[in-house]
mmCIF file of C-alpha atoms and ligand atoms in Angstrom:
data_model
loop_
_atom_site.group_PDB
_atom_site.id
_atom_site.type_symbol
_atom_site.label_atom_id
_atom_site.label_comp_id
_atom_site.label_asym_id
_atom_site.label_seq_id
_atom_site.Cartn_x
_atom_site.Cartn_y
_atom_site.Cartn_z
ATOM 1 C CA MET A 1 -18.558 -33.746 4.966
ATOM 2 C CA THR A 2 -18.102 -34.259 8.731
ATOM 3 C CA ILE A 3 -16.917 -31.412 10.978
ATOM 4 C CA PHE A 4 -13.640 -33.298 11.392
ATOM 5 C CA ALA A 5 -13.157 -33.539 7.621
ATOM 6 C CA VAL A 6 -13.861 -29.792 7.205
ATOM 7 C CA TYR A 7 -11.331 -29.035 9.951
ATOM 8 C CA LYS A 8 -8.733 -31.287 8.308
ATOM 9 C CA LYS A 9 -9.289 -29.598 4.950
ATOM 10 C CA LEU A 10 -8.836 -26.163 6.526
ATOM 11 C CA GLU A 11 -5.619 -27.321 8.218
ATOM 12 C CA ILE A 12 -4.204 -28.455 4.873
ATOM 13 C CA MET A 13 -5.194 -25.228 3.109
ATOM 14 C CA ARG A 14 -3.966 -22.951 5.926
ATOM 15 C CA LYS A 15 -0.810 -21.101 4.903
ATOM 16 C CA ARG A 16 1.688 -19.351 7.157
ATOM 17 C CA ILE A 17 1.954 -15.812 5.841
ATOM 18 C CA LEU A 18 4.301 -12.991 6.845
ATOM 19 C CA VAL A 19 3.065 -9.425 6.281
ATOM 20 C CA THR A 20 5.813 -6.855 6.841
ATOM 21 C CA GLY A 21 4.367 -3.433 7.616
ATOM 22 C CA GLY A 22 1.276 -5.318 8.763
ATOM 23 C CA ALA A 23 0.193 -2.707 11.324
ATOM 24 C CA GLY A 24 0.051 0.033 8.704
ATOM 25 C CA PHE A 25 -2.901 1.247 6.675
ATOM 26 C CA ILE A 26 -2.783 -1.307 3.830
ATOM 27 C CA GLY A 27 -1.039 -4.007 5.879
ATOM 28 C CA SER A 28 -3.763 -4.180 8.516
ATOM 29 C CA HIS A 29 -6.485 -4.630 5.875
ATOM 30 C CA LEU A 30 -4.391 -7.365 4.280
ATOM 31 C CA CYS A 31 -3.829 -9.185 7.602
ATOM 32 C CA GLU A 32 -7.572 -9.086 8.238
ATOM 33 C CA ARG A 33 -8.354 -10.506 4.805
ATOM 34 C CA LEU A 34 -5.786 -13.318 5.134
ATOM 35 C CA LEU A 35 -7.076 -14.281 8.597
ATOM 36 C CA ASN A 36 -10.632 -14.323 7.237
ATOM 37 C CA GLU A 37 -9.431 -16.777 4.586
ATOM 38 C CA GLY A 38 -8.247 -19.077 7.400
ATOM 39 C CA HIS A 39 -4.505 -18.461 7.170
ATOM 40 C CA GLU A 40 -1.976 -17.993 9.955
ATOM 41 C CA VAL A 41 -0.627 -14.434 9.814
ATOM 42 C CA PHE A 42 2.628 -13.045 11.180
ATOM 43 C CA CYS A 43 2.346 -9.261 11.292
ATOM 44 C CA LEU A 44 5.799 -7.668 11.482
ATOM 45 C CA ASP A 45 6.081 -3.944 12.153
ATOM 46 C CA ASN A 46 8.354 -1.416 13.868
ATOM 47 C CA PHE A 47 5.390 0.964 14.377
ATOM 48 C CA PHE A 48 7.081 3.900 12.663
ATOM 49 C CA THR A 49 3.857 4.822 10.863
ATOM 50 C CA GLY A 50 1.891 1.756 11.898
ATOM 51 C CA ASN A 51 -0.698 1.921 14.612
ATOM 52 C CA LYS A 52 -1.643 -0.698 17.194
ATOM 53 C CA ASP A 53 -5.277 0.416 16.935
ATOM 54 C CA ASN A 54 -5.280 -0.958 13.381
ATOM 55 C CA ILE A 55 -4.652 -4.494 14.570
ATOM 56 C CA ILE A 56 -6.121 -4.637 18.081
ATOM 57 C CA PRO A 57 -9.260 -6.433 16.801
ATOM 58 C CA LEU A 58 -7.005 -9.071 15.195
ATOM 59 C CA LEU A 59 -5.081 -9.868 18.386
ATOM 60 C CA LYS A 60 -7.838 -12.098 19.722
ATOM 61 C CA ASN A 61 -7.436 -14.470 16.767
ATOM 62 C CA PRO A 62 -5.059 -17.293 17.807
ATOM 63 C CA TYR A 63 -3.779 -17.496 14.219
ATOM 64 C CA PHE A 64 -2.550 -13.887 14.365
ATOM 65 C CA GLU A 65 0.920 -13.156 15.704
ATOM 66 C CA LEU A 66 2.323 -9.669 16.189
ATOM 67 C CA VAL A 67 6.091 -9.213 15.850
ATOM 68 C CA ARG A 68 7.714 -5.894 16.767
ATOM 69 C CA HIS A 69 10.765 -5.843 14.521
ATOM 70 C CA ASP A 70 12.603 -3.554 12.123
ATOM 71 C CA ILE A 71 12.868 -5.246 8.731
ATOM 72 C CA THR A 72 16.238 -3.604 8.083
ATOM 73 C CA MET A 73 17.523 -6.273 10.529
ATOM 74 C CA PRO A 74 17.475 -9.976 9.581
ATOM 75 C CA TYR A 75 14.480 -11.962 10.767
ATOM 76 C CA PHE A 76 14.003 -15.734 10.834
ATOM 77 C CA VAL A 77 10.669 -17.473 10.429
ATOM 78 C CA GLU A 78 9.291 -20.585 8.696
ATOM 79 C CA ILE A 79 6.778 -19.311 6.206
ATOM 80 C CA ASP A 80 4.873 -20.087 2.967
ATOM 81 C CA GLU A 81 4.251 -16.562 1.669
ATOM 82 C CA ILE A 82 5.522 -13.035 2.342
ATOM 83 C CA TYR A 83 3.860 -9.726 1.505
ATOM 84 C CA ASN A 84 6.571 -7.059 1.852
ATOM 85 C CA LEU A 85 4.959 -3.731 2.748
ATOM 86 C CA ALA A 86 7.327 -2.344 5.399
ATOM 87 C CA CYS A 87 8.205 1.187 4.278
ATOM 88 C CA PRO A 88 6.748 4.591 5.139
ATOM 89 C CA ALA A 89 4.582 5.680 2.220
ATOM 90 C CA SER A 90 3.514 9.266 2.823
ATOM 91 C CA PRO A 91 5.950 11.959 1.578
ATOM 92 C CA ILE A 92 6.123 13.698 4.984
ATOM 93 C CA HIS A 93 6.897 10.405 6.723
ATOM 94 C CA TYR A 94 9.385 9.022 4.211
ATOM 95 C CA GLN A 95 11.225 12.352 4.062
ATOM 96 C CA TYR A 96 11.419 12.572 7.872
ATOM 97 C CA ASP A 97 14.319 10.069 7.950
ATOM 98 C CA PRO A 98 15.266 9.459 4.310
ATOM 99 C CA ILE A 99 18.191 7.166 5.139
ATOM 100 C CA GLN A 100 15.944 4.871 7.171
ATOM 101 C CA THR A 101 13.404 4.981 4.290
ATOM 102 C CA ILE A 102 15.859 3.757 1.689
ATOM 103 C CA LYS A 103 17.166 1.150 4.132
ATOM 104 C CA ALA A 104 13.616 -0.117 4.664
ATOM 105 C CA SER A 105 13.296 -0.731 0.914
ATOM 106 C CA ILE A 106 16.764 -2.120 0.236
ATOM 107 C CA LEU A 107 17.815 -3.938 3.424
ATOM 108 C CA GLY A 108 14.177 -4.897 3.979
ATOM 109 C CA SER A 109 14.038 -6.514 0.523
ATOM 110 C CA ILE A 110 17.340 -8.320 1.048
ATOM 111 C CA ASN A 111 16.054 -9.673 4.353
ATOM 112 C CA VAL A 112 12.675 -10.897 3.061
ATOM 113 C CA LEU A 113 14.294 -12.354 -0.053
ATOM 114 C CA GLY A 114 16.718 -14.141 2.278
ATOM 115 C CA ILE A 115 13.785 -15.659 4.169
ATOM 116 C CA ALA A 116 12.262 -16.708 0.831
ATOM 117 C CA LYS A 117 15.563 -18.259 -0.285
ATOM 118 C CA ARG A 118 15.845 -20.325 2.898
ATOM 119 C CA THR A 119 12.187 -21.393 3.139
ATOM 120 C CA GLY A 120 11.090 -21.517 -0.505
ATOM 121 C CA ALA A 121 8.326 -18.975 0.236
ATOM 122 C CA THR A 122 6.759 -16.813 -2.466
ATOM 123 C CA VAL A 123 7.402 -13.138 -1.796
ATOM 124 C CA LEU A 124 5.339 -10.217 -3.075
ATOM 125 C CA GLN A 125 6.854 -6.751 -3.195
ATOM 126 C CA ALA A 126 4.575 -3.730 -2.651
ATOM 127 C CA SER A 127 6.156 -1.453 -5.217
ATOM 128 C CA THR A 128 4.664 1.824 -6.293
ATOM 129 C CA SER A 129 3.602 4.072 -9.152
ATOM 130 C CA GLU A 130 6.437 6.302 -7.877
ATOM 131 C CA VAL A 131 8.823 4.121 -9.897
ATOM 132 C CA TYR A 132 7.420 6.029 -12.914
ATOM 133 C CA GLY A 133 8.415 9.353 -11.267
ATOM 134 C CA ASP A 134 6.994 12.386 -13.069
ATOM 135 C CA PRO A 135 5.846 10.287 -16.030
ATOM 136 C CA GLN A 136 6.218 11.293 -19.647
ATOM 137 C CA VAL A 137 4.066 8.368 -20.790
ATOM 138 C CA HIS A 138 0.386 8.618 -19.909
ATOM 139 C CA PRO A 139 -1.343 6.482 -18.734
ATOM 140 C CA GLN A 140 1.536 4.508 -17.253
ATOM 141 C CA VAL A 141 2.128 0.997 -18.621
ATOM 142 C CA GLU A 142 4.389 -1.502 -16.851
ATOM 143 C CA GLY A 143 6.879 -1.367 -19.747
ATOM 144 C CA TYR A 144 7.575 2.344 -19.113
ATOM 145 C CA TRP A 145 10.928 2.855 -17.324
ATOM 146 C CA GLY A 146 9.951 6.120 -15.677
ATOM 147 C CA ASN A 147 11.322 9.616 -15.204
ATOM 148 C CA VAL A 148 12.803 9.748 -11.710
ATOM 149 C CA ASN A 149 15.161 12.289 -10.137
ATOM 150 C CA PRO A 150 17.869 10.208 -8.420
ATOM 151 C CA ILE A 151 18.989 13.019 -6.071
ATOM 152 C CA GLY A 152 15.762 14.781 -5.081
ATOM 153 C CA LEU A 153 13.758 14.779 -1.846
ATOM 154 C CA ARG A 154 11.492 11.966 -3.082
ATOM 155 C CA SER A 155 14.433 9.816 -4.242
ATOM 156 C CA CYS A 156 14.810 7.961 -0.913
ATOM 157 C CA TYR A 157 11.399 6.457 -1.596
ATOM 158 C CA ASP A 158 11.319 6.288 -5.412
ATOM 159 C CA GLU A 159 14.845 4.989 -5.902
ATOM 160 C CA GLY A 160 14.552 2.691 -2.869
ATOM 161 C CA LYS A 161 11.481 1.087 -4.426
ATOM 162 C CA ARG A 162 13.169 0.903 -7.842
ATOM 163 C CA CYS A 163 16.220 -0.793 -6.331
ATOM 164 C CA ALA A 164 13.910 -3.165 -4.430
ATOM 165 C CA GLU A 165 12.390 -4.216 -7.769
ATOM 166 C CA THR A 166 15.915 -4.831 -9.095
ATOM 167 C CA LEU A 167 16.771 -6.971 -6.058
ATOM 168 C CA PHE A 168 13.573 -8.980 -6.490
ATOM 169 C CA MET A 169 14.342 -9.613 -10.162
ATOM 170 C CA ASP A 170 17.960 -10.583 -9.451
ATOM 171 C CA TYR A 171 17.050 -12.991 -6.626
ATOM 172 C CA HIS A 172 14.521 -14.499 -9.012
ATOM 173 C CA ARG A 173 16.983 -14.850 -11.895
ATOM 174 C CA GLN A 174 19.993 -15.895 -9.803
ATOM 175 C CA ASN A 175 18.371 -18.022 -7.079
ATOM 176 C CA GLY A 176 15.034 -18.999 -8.601
ATOM 177 C CA ILE A 177 13.083 -17.267 -5.801
ATOM 178 C CA ARG A 178 9.331 -17.137 -6.465
ATOM 179 C CA ILE A 179 8.502 -13.428 -6.632
ATOM 180 C CA LYS A 180 5.573 -11.157 -7.445
ATOM 181 C CA ILE A 181 5.855 -7.398 -7.985
ATOM 182 C CA ILE A 182 2.865 -5.080 -7.820
ATOM 183 C CA ARG A 183 2.970 -1.336 -8.485
ATOM 184 C CA ILE A 184 0.373 0.305 -6.274
ATOM 185 C CA PHE A 185 -1.202 3.628 -7.314
ATOM 186 C CA ASN A 186 -2.566 6.145 -4.772
ATOM 187 C CA THR A 187 -4.698 4.171 -2.333
ATOM 188 C CA TYR A 188 -6.935 5.509 0.426
ATOM 189 C CA GLY A 189 -9.392 4.251 3.009
ATOM 190 C CA PRO A 190 -10.087 3.762 6.710
ATOM 191 C CA ARG A 191 -7.049 3.357 9.008
ATOM 192 C CA MET A 192 -5.014 6.068 7.319
ATOM 193 C CA LEU A 193 -3.619 8.252 10.088
ATOM 194 C CA PRO A 194 -5.296 11.666 10.462
ATOM 195 C CA ASP A 195 -1.817 13.237 10.254
ATOM 196 C CA ASP A 196 -0.683 10.874 7.480
ATOM 197 C CA GLY A 197 -0.085 13.843 5.160
ATOM 198 C CA ARG A 198 -1.392 12.206 2.000
ATOM 199 C CA VAL A 199 -3.989 14.104 0.075
ATOM 200 C CA VAL A 200 -7.206 12.160 0.687
ATOM 201 C CA SER A 201 -6.789 11.891 4.459
ATOM 202 C CA ASN A 202 -5.582 15.510 4.677
ATOM 203 C CA PHE A 203 -8.597 16.852 2.782
ATOM 204 C CA VAL A 204 -11.157 14.741 4.656
ATOM 205 C CA VAL A 205 -9.756 15.633 8.073
ATOM 206 C CA GLN A 206 -9.490 19.332 7.156
ATOM 207 C CA ALA A 207 -13.057 19.334 5.796
ATOM 208 C CA LEU A 208 -14.490 17.630 8.887
ATOM 209 C CA ARG A 209 -12.771 20.214 11.091
ATOM 210 C CA ASN A 210 -13.891 23.097 8.804
ATOM 211 C CA GLU A 211 -10.205 24.026 8.443
ATOM 212 C CA ASP A 212 -8.584 25.351 5.267
ATOM 213 C CA ILE A 213 -8.063 22.729 2.580
ATOM 214 C CA THR A 214 -4.392 22.851 1.576
ATOM 215 C CA ILE A 215 -3.944 22.681 -2.193
ATOM 216 C CA TYR A 216 -0.281 22.303 -3.113
ATOM 217 C CA GLY A 217 0.506 24.176 -6.347
ATOM 218 C CA SER A 218 -2.435 25.054 -8.592
ATOM 219 C CA GLY A 219 -4.262 21.791 -7.913
ATOM 220 C CA ALA A 220 -4.188 20.956 -11.624
ATOM 221 C CA GLN A 221 -1.922 17.951 -11.011
ATOM 222 C CA THR A 222 -3.765 14.644 -11.241
ATOM 223 C CA ARG A 223 -3.903 11.367 -9.371
ATOM 224 C CA SER A 224 -6.030 8.216 -9.724
ATOM 225 C CA PHE A 225 -7.422 7.105 -6.379
ATOM 226 C CA GLN A 226 -8.029 3.489 -5.488
ATOM 227 C CA TYR A 227 -10.082 2.317 -2.502
ATOM 228 C CA VAL A 228 -8.169 -0.060 -0.237
ATOM 229 C CA ASP A 229 -10.557 -3.042 -0.614
ATOM 230 C CA ASP A 230 -9.962 -3.093 -4.372
ATOM 231 C CA LEU A 231 -6.211 -3.117 -3.804
ATOM 232 C CA ILE A 232 -6.361 -5.976 -1.276
ATOM 233 C CA GLU A 233 -8.348 -8.073 -3.755
ATOM 234 C CA GLY A 234 -5.700 -7.424 -6.428
ATOM 235 C CA MET A 235 -2.825 -8.241 -4.067
ATOM 236 C CA VAL A 236 -4.291 -11.586 -3.041
ATOM 237 C CA ARG A 237 -5.100 -12.473 -6.656
ATOM 238 C CA MET A 238 -1.529 -11.611 -7.651
ATOM 239 C CA MET A 239 -0.048 -13.804 -4.915
ATOM 240 C CA ASN A 240 -2.177 -16.697 -6.162
ATOM 241 C CA THR A 241 -1.168 -16.514 -9.839
ATOM 242 C CA GLU A 242 0.930 -19.275 -11.378
ATOM 243 C CA ASP A 243 4.681 -19.084 -10.616
ATOM 244 C CA GLU A 244 5.534 -17.927 -14.154
ATOM 245 C CA PHE A 245 3.671 -14.632 -13.753
ATOM 246 C CA ILE A 246 5.853 -12.352 -11.649
ATOM 247 C CA GLY A 247 4.774 -8.896 -12.828
ATOM 248 C CA PRO A 248 5.376 -6.073 -12.341
ATOM 249 C CA VAL A 249 1.686 -5.362 -12.553
ATOM 250 C CA ASN A 250 -0.079 -2.040 -11.953
ATOM 251 C CA LEU A 251 -2.845 -2.051 -9.315
ATOM 252 C CA GLY A 252 -4.795 1.178 -9.348
ATOM 253 C CA ASN A 253 -8.066 2.800 -10.294
ATOM 254 C CA PRO A 254 -7.784 4.357 -13.777
ATOM 255 C CA ASN A 255 -10.312 7.126 -13.010
ATOM 256 C CA GLU A 256 -8.141 10.250 -12.928
ATOM 257 C CA PHE A 257 -8.965 13.449 -11.014
ATOM 258 C CA SER A 258 -7.211 16.754 -10.495
ATOM 259 C CA ILE A 259 -6.430 17.638 -6.883
ATOM 260 C CA LEU A 260 -8.883 20.545 -7.176
ATOM 261 C CA GLU A 261 -11.623 18.154 -8.253
ATOM 262 C CA LEU A 262 -10.849 15.963 -5.255
ATOM 263 C CA ALA A 263 -11.080 18.946 -2.891
ATOM 264 C CA GLU A 264 -14.450 19.944 -4.350
ATOM 265 C CA LYS A 265 -15.803 16.395 -3.963
ATOM 266 C CA VAL A 266 -14.672 16.219 -0.326
ATOM 267 C CA ILE A 267 -16.250 19.601 0.513
ATOM 268 C CA GLN A 268 -19.500 18.584 -1.164
ATOM 269 C CA LEU A 269 -19.621 15.207 0.574
ATOM 270 C CA THR A 270 -18.930 16.562 4.047
ATOM 271 C CA GLY A 271 -20.966 19.768 3.704
ATOM 272 C CA SER A 272 -17.874 21.539 5.023
ATOM 273 C CA LYS A 273 -17.388 25.302 5.369
ATOM 274 C CA SER A 274 -13.674 24.895 4.554
ATOM 275 C CA LYS A 275 -11.998 27.271 2.087
ATOM 276 C CA LEU A 276 -9.277 26.317 -0.368
ATOM 277 C CA VAL A 277 -5.805 27.715 0.338
ATOM 278 C CA PHE A 278 -2.903 27.381 -2.067
ATOM 279 C CA LYS A 279 0.539 26.305 -0.776
ATOM 280 C CA PRO A 280 3.833 25.762 -2.631
ATOM 281 C CA LEU A 281 4.086 22.581 -4.670
ATOM 282 C CA PRO A 282 6.490 20.075 -3.035
ATOM 283 C CA HIS A 283 9.747 19.116 -4.795
ATOM 284 C CA ASP A 284 9.407 16.813 -7.831
ATOM 285 C CA ASP A 285 5.649 16.461 -7.329
ATOM 286 C CA PRO A 286 4.440 14.385 -10.322
ATOM 287 C CA LYS A 287 2.095 16.318 -12.632
ATOM 288 C CA GLN A 288 -0.073 13.378 -13.594
ATOM 289 C CA ARG A 289 -0.637 9.772 -12.728
ATOM 290 C CA GLN A 290 -2.996 7.164 -14.128
ATOM 291 C CA PRO A 291 -2.494 3.407 -14.296
ATOM 292 C CA ASP A 292 -2.951 1.342 -17.414
ATOM 293 C CA ILE A 293 -4.490 -1.811 -15.903
ATOM 294 C CA THR A 294 -4.748 -3.932 -19.062
ATOM 295 C CA LEU A 295 -2.255 -6.440 -17.645
ATOM 296 C CA ALA A 296 -4.072 -6.788 -14.296
ATOM 297 C CA LYS A 297 -7.373 -7.309 -16.134
ATOM 298 C CA GLU A 298 -5.842 -9.995 -18.320
ATOM 299 C CA LYS A 299 -3.709 -11.868 -15.754
ATOM 300 C CA LEU A 300 -5.687 -11.373 -12.531
ATOM 301 C CA ASN A 301 -9.167 -10.887 -13.967
ATOM 302 C CA TRP A 302 -9.167 -7.833 -11.701
ATOM 303 C CA GLN A 303 -10.380 -4.280 -11.915
ATOM 304 C CA PRO A 304 -11.464 -1.768 -9.279
ATOM 305 C CA THR A 305 -15.129 -1.786 -8.352
ATOM 306 C CA ILE A 306 -15.392 1.129 -5.903
ATOM 307 C CA GLU A 307 -16.026 4.625 -7.262
ATOM 308 C CA LEU A 308 -14.317 7.612 -5.656
ATOM 309 C CA GLU A 309 -17.572 9.012 -4.172
ATOM 310 C CA ASP A 310 -18.358 5.680 -2.473
ATOM 311 C CA GLY A 311 -14.845 5.229 -1.128
ATOM 312 C CA LEU A 312 -14.720 8.829 0.108
ATOM 313 C CA GLN A 313 -17.963 8.256 1.977
ATOM 314 C CA LYS A 314 -16.356 5.331 3.832
ATOM 315 C CA ILE A 315 -13.249 7.262 4.836
ATOM 316 C CA VAL A 316 -15.395 10.234 5.926
ATOM 317 C CA GLU A 317 -17.375 7.897 8.210
ATOM 318 C CA TYR A 318 -14.129 6.478 9.569
ATOM 319 C CA PHE A 319 -12.669 9.869 10.442
ATOM 320 C CA LYS A 320 -15.948 11.033 11.991
ATOM 321 C CA GLU A 321 -15.788 8.032 14.316
ATOM 322 C CA TYR A 322 -12.024 8.451 14.858
ATOM 323 C CA ARG A 323 -12.611 11.886 16.381
ATOM 324 C CA TYR A 324 -14.649 10.319 19.147
ATOM 325 C CA ARG A 325 -12.062 7.623 19.763
ATOM 326 C CA ASN A 326 -9.071 10.000 20.149
HETATM 327 P P1 NAD B 1 1.838 2.918 6.093
HETATM 328 O O1 NAD B 1 2.867 3.926 6.439
HETATM 329 O O2 NAD B 1 0.527 2.965 6.765
HETATM 330 O O3 NAD B 1 2.415 1.448 6.293
HETATM 331 C C1 NAD B 1 3.783 1.129 6.313
HETATM 332 C C2 NAD B 1 4.022 0.213 7.499
HETATM 333 O O4 NAD B 1 5.394 -0.213 7.482
HETATM 334 C C3 NAD B 1 3.810 0.930 8.833
HETATM 335 O O5 NAD B 1 3.049 0.098 9.688
HETATM 336 C C4 NAD B 1 5.214 1.136 9.366
HETATM 337 O O6 NAD B 1 5.284 1.201 10.780
HETATM 338 C C5 NAD B 1 5.916 -0.069 8.794
HETATM 339 N N1 NAD B 1 7.364 0.101 8.666
HETATM 340 C C6 NAD B 1 8.038 1.138 8.134
HETATM 341 N N2 NAD B 1 9.356 0.917 8.183
HETATM 342 C C7 NAD B 1 9.521 -0.300 8.760
HETATM 343 C C8 NAD B 1 10.645 -1.092 9.091
HETATM 344 N N3 NAD B 1 11.893 -0.661 8.841
HETATM 345 N N4 NAD B 1 10.450 -2.294 9.688
HETATM 346 C C9 NAD B 1 9.208 -2.727 9.966
HETATM 347 N N5 NAD B 1 8.103 -2.032 9.668
HETATM 348 C C10 NAD B 1 8.256 -0.819 9.076
HETATM 349 O O7 NAD B 1 1.660 3.006 4.508
HETATM 350 P P2 NAD B 1 0.720 2.192 3.513
HETATM 351 O O8 NAD B 1 0.014 3.191 2.697
HETATM 352 O O9 NAD B 1 -0.049 1.169 4.229
HETATM 353 O O10 NAD B 1 1.802 1.509 2.578
HETATM 354 C C11 NAD B 1 2.143 0.137 2.680
HETATM 355 C C12 NAD B 1 3.068 -0.239 1.529
HETATM 356 O O11 NAD B 1 2.419 -0.023 0.287
HETATM 357 C C13 NAD B 1 4.358 0.585 1.511
HETATM 358 O O12 NAD B 1 5.435 -0.270 1.153
HETATM 359 C C14 NAD B 1 4.111 1.580 0.407
HETATM 360 O O13 NAD B 1 5.306 1.973 -0.216
HETATM 361 C C15 NAD B 1 3.220 0.792 -0.539
HETATM 362 N N6 NAD B 1 2.408 1.699 -1.354
HETATM 363 C C16 NAD B 1 1.348 2.369 -0.798
HETATM 364 C C17 NAD B 1 0.630 3.260 -1.578
HETATM 365 C C18 NAD B 1 -0.563 4.001 -1.046
HETATM 366 O O14 NAD B 1 -1.117 4.821 -1.776
HETATM 367 N N7 NAD B 1 -1.028 3.779 0.156
HETATM 368 C C19 NAD B 1 0.998 3.477 -2.920
HETATM 369 C C20 NAD B 1 2.096 2.796 -3.419
HETATM 370 C C21 NAD B 1 2.787 1.902 -2.636
HETATM 371 N N1 UDP B 2 -1.490 17.401 -1.989
HETATM 372 C C1 UDP B 2 -2.190 18.594 -1.758
HETATM 373 N N2 UDP B 2 -2.549 18.902 -0.491
HETATM 374 C C2 UDP B 2 -2.260 18.108 0.570
HETATM 375 C C3 UDP B 2 -1.567 16.899 0.357
HETATM 376 C C4 UDP B 2 -1.185 16.587 -0.943
HETATM 377 O O1 UDP B 2 -2.479 19.334 -2.692
HETATM 378 O O2 UDP B 2 -2.641 18.473 1.703
HETATM 379 C C5 UDP B 2 -1.123 17.050 -3.365
HETATM 380 C C6 UDP B 2 0.342 16.674 -3.562
HETATM 381 O O3 UDP B 2 1.125 17.808 -3.826
HETATM 382 C C7 UDP B 2 0.231 15.746 -4.762
HETATM 383 C C8 UDP B 2 -1.110 15.064 -4.590
HETATM 384 O O4 UDP B 2 -1.853 15.878 -3.698
HETATM 385 O O5 UDP B 2 0.206 16.488 -5.957
HETATM 386 C C9 UDP B 2 -1.002 13.661 -4.016
HETATM 387 O O6 UDP B 2 -0.195 13.747 -2.868
HETATM 388 P P1 UDP B 2 0.058 12.494 -1.915
HETATM 389 O O7 UDP B 2 1.075 12.911 -0.914
HETATM 390 O O8 UDP B 2 -1.239 11.974 -1.434
HETATM 391 O O9 UDP B 2 0.633 11.370 -2.880
HETATM 392 P P2 UDP B 2 1.771 11.327 -3.999
HETATM 393 O O10 UDP B 2 2.261 12.709 -4.302
HETATM 394 O O11 UDP B 2 2.833 10.475 -3.410
HETATM 395 O O12 UDP B 2 1.078 10.740 -5.156
#
């Protein structure tokens, strides 16, 4: 094949892709992956929890476009695919301005679904394991409707994401919009903010600084931690499934750990002198969480490949380097 023919082929295969929340932790990894695949990427973000540092290396790519915009306001663009990630995800951040959080999920969904309706784009919603609330079914299967407090401190996030799923389904049924819904379980990795507030980044940063490790409650509650590269692979596979498969599909690592076990692993890995301190358990903190990924295995031929120890090592290296950069 001549160089010209290769170039032509790339041109035909190149999609125009909008990533809302693209300057955030997951969004920036996704933008990078999509650019590496040769696509044109529009990264939309209002920088509430996003960080320009996450995307500075991408700015030199002529197929990358940064858009400062709040997705609660309408936005117009000609596009083939949309990944809708714009929403603060850490409890301290989404509870900081709960009204803006629920608007990000609901108005944000209406706006991206509107773009999809006008352009015919496929739109993928980054939903969450939080739709299962404090689950009474374990591990969580997609068919489980959840156990969510509609009036608690976490509701702005949980109910916003649940309503977003409803909007996606109704736009699909009523207007034939091509949708995909993924339910992401706790994900960690480089580019989380040091003050993000979520457990993995908190523990790693505290351990590296030899500060107390803050265990909320007894630490017996469990989570299943997924490394970001595994998630990105699952997201891209989901977007590329046949139109008939819309999900929702769980994307998470089924290996379940208590928060105490996580703290011990982080201390061991960093050789930290940190001590454990016990703080009150936040409101409606789920007691357990573990994805059933049978559906993802079957439909996406996907399963996580990165063990917690290996992923922790990568985020430890990232935060060690981050200290020198800031
Ligand atoms: P993050 O906070 O790093 O990323 C969210 C991004 O959205 C940020 O860049 C933020 O500035 C941007 N944003 C927020 N409100 C916006 C608005 N109104 N308009 C435009 N941009 C806005 O968090 P993350 O962990 O990367 O999460 C990304 C998505 O994945 C979120 O939708 C989150 O709910 C979902 N998710 C994440 C996890 C996880 O464990 N990381 C788990 C489940 C679901
Ligand atoms: N957690 C903790 N110490 C921290 C931060 C979080 O013990 O410094 C606990 C938190 O109470 C929860 C779990 O770790 O039980 C996961 O919290 P995170 O905010 O990361 O995610 P989510 O609760 O949304 O799953």
